[in-house]
Short mmCIF file of C-alpha atoms in Angstrom, two decimals:
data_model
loop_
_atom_site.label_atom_id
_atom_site.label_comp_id
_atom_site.label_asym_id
_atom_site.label_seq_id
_atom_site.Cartn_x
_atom_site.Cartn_y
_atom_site.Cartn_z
CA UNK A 1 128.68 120.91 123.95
CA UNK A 2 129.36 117.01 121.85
CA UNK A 3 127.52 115.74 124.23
CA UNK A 4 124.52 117.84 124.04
CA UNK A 5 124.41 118.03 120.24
CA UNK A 6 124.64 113.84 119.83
CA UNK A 7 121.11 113.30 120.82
CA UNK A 8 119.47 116.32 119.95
CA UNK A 9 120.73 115.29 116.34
CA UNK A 10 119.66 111.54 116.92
CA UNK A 11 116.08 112.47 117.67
CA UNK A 12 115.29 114.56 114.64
CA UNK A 13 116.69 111.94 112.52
CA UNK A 14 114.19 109.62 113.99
CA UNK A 15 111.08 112.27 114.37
CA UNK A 16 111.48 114.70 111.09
CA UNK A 17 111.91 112.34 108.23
CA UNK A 18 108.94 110.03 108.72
CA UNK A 19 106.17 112.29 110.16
CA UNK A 20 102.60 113.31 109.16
CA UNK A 21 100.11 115.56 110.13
CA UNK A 22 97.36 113.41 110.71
CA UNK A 23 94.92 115.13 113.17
CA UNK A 24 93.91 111.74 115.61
CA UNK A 25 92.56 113.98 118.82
CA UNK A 26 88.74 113.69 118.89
CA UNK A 27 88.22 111.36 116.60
CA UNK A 28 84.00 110.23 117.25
CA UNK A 29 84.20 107.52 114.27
CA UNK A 30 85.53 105.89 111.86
CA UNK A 31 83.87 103.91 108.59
CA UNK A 32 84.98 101.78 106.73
CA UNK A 33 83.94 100.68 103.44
CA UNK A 34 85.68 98.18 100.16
CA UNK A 35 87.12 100.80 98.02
CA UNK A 36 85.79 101.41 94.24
CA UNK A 37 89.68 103.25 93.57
CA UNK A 38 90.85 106.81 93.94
CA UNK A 39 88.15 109.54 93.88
CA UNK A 40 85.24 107.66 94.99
CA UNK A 41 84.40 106.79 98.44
CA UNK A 42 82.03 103.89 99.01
CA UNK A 43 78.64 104.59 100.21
CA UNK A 44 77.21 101.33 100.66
CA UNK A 45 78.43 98.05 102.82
CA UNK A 46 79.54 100.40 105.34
CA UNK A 47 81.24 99.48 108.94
CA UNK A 48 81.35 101.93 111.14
CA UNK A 49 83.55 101.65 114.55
CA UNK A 50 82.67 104.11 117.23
CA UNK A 51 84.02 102.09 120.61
CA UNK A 52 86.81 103.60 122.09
CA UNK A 53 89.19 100.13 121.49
CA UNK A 54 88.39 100.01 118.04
CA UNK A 55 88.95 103.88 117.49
CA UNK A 56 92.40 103.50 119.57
CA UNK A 57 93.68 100.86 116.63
CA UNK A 58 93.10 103.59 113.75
CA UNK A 59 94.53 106.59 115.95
CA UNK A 60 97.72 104.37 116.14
CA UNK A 61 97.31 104.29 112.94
CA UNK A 62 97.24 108.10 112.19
CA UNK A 63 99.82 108.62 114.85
CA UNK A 64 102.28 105.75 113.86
CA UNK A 65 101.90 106.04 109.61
CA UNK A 66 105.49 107.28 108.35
CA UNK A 67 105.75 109.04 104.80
CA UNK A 68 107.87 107.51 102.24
CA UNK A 69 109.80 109.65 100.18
CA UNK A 70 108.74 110.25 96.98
CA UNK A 71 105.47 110.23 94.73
CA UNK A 72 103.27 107.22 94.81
CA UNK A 73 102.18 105.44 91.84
CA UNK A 74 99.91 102.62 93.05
CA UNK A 75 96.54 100.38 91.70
CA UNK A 76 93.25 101.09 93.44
CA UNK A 77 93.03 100.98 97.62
CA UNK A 78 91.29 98.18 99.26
CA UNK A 79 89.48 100.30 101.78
CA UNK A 80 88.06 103.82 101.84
CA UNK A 81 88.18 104.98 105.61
CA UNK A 82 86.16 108.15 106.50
CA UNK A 83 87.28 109.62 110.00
CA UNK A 84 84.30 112.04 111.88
CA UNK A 85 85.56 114.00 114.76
CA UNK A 86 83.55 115.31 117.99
CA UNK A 87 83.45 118.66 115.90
CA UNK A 88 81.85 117.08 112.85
CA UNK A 89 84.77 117.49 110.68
CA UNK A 90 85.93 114.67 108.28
CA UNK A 91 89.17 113.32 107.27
CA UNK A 92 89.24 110.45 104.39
CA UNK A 93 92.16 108.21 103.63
CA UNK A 94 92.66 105.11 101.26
CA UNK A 95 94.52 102.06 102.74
CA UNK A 96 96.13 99.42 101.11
CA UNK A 97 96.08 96.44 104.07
CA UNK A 98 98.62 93.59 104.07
CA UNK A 99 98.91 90.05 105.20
CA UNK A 100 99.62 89.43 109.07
CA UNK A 101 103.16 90.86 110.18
CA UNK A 102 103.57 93.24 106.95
CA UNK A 103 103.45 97.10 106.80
CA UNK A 104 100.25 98.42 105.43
CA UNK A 105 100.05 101.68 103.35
CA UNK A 106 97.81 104.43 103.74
CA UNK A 107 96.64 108.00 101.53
CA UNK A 108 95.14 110.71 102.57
CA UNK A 109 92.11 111.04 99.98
CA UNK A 110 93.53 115.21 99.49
CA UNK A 111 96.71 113.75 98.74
CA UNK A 112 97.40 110.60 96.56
CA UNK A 113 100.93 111.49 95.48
CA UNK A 114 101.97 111.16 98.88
CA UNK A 115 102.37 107.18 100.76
CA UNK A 116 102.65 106.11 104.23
CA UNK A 117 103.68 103.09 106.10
CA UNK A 118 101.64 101.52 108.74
CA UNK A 119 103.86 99.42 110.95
CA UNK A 120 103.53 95.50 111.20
CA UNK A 121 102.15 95.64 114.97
CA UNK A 122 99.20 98.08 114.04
CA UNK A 123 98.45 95.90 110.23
CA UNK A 124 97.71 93.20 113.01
CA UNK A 125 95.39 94.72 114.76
CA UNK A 126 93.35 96.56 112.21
CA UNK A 127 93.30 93.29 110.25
CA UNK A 128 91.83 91.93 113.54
CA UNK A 129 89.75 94.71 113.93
CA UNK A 130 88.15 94.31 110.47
CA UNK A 131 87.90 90.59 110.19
CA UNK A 132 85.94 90.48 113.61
CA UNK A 133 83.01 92.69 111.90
#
């Protein structure tokens, strides 16, 4: 019975501290805009990705974000992201991105007390992803 318990322990540790609820299954877009701060989303100098390898970086990032403990008390985002799915509903986040290498952090716009890490590998690509547009 050890030998059973072990593991099962070992993987909630690693899956029930850090998790979200992040819907990422049909997303259809995503925009992306310079953030004016909490409460407003941009709606001018708008990008909008809708090819599948761009949308595949900021489902990784929805997937991969872990929460950090505690409330969040942070200056204005960087970005406003607004994510449309194949059945027209919206999700909106605010994302702090970092330099090459670093963890980024992410909101959702519903709840700002609440942060997220966004691993090094994925800050790489959406940095990329953004910089190529």
């Amino acid at each position: 019975m050890k030998r059973i318990v072990a593991p099962v322990l070992v993987v909630f540790m690693l899956t029930g501290c850090g998790s979200n609820d992040f819907r990422t299954d049909g997303i259809k877009a995503v925009t992306v805009s310079e953030s004016d701060g909490f409460n407003r989303f941009q709606t001018g100098d708008l990008i909008t990705f809708d090819e599948p390898k761009a949308i595949q970086v900021f489902e990784d990032m929805l997937r991969e974000a872990e929460r950090i403990p505690g409330i969040a008390n942070v200056v204005g985002p960087e970005y406003d992201l607004e994510v449309r799915f194949e059945d027209e509903e919206t999700d909106r986040y605010y994302l702090w991105l970092n330099e090459l290498d670093g963890e980024s952090s992410l909101y959702d716009a519903d709840d700002t007390d609440t942060a997220y890490l966004i691993p090094a590998d994925v800050t790489n690509r959406l940095i990329e992803l953004l910089e190529a547009d």
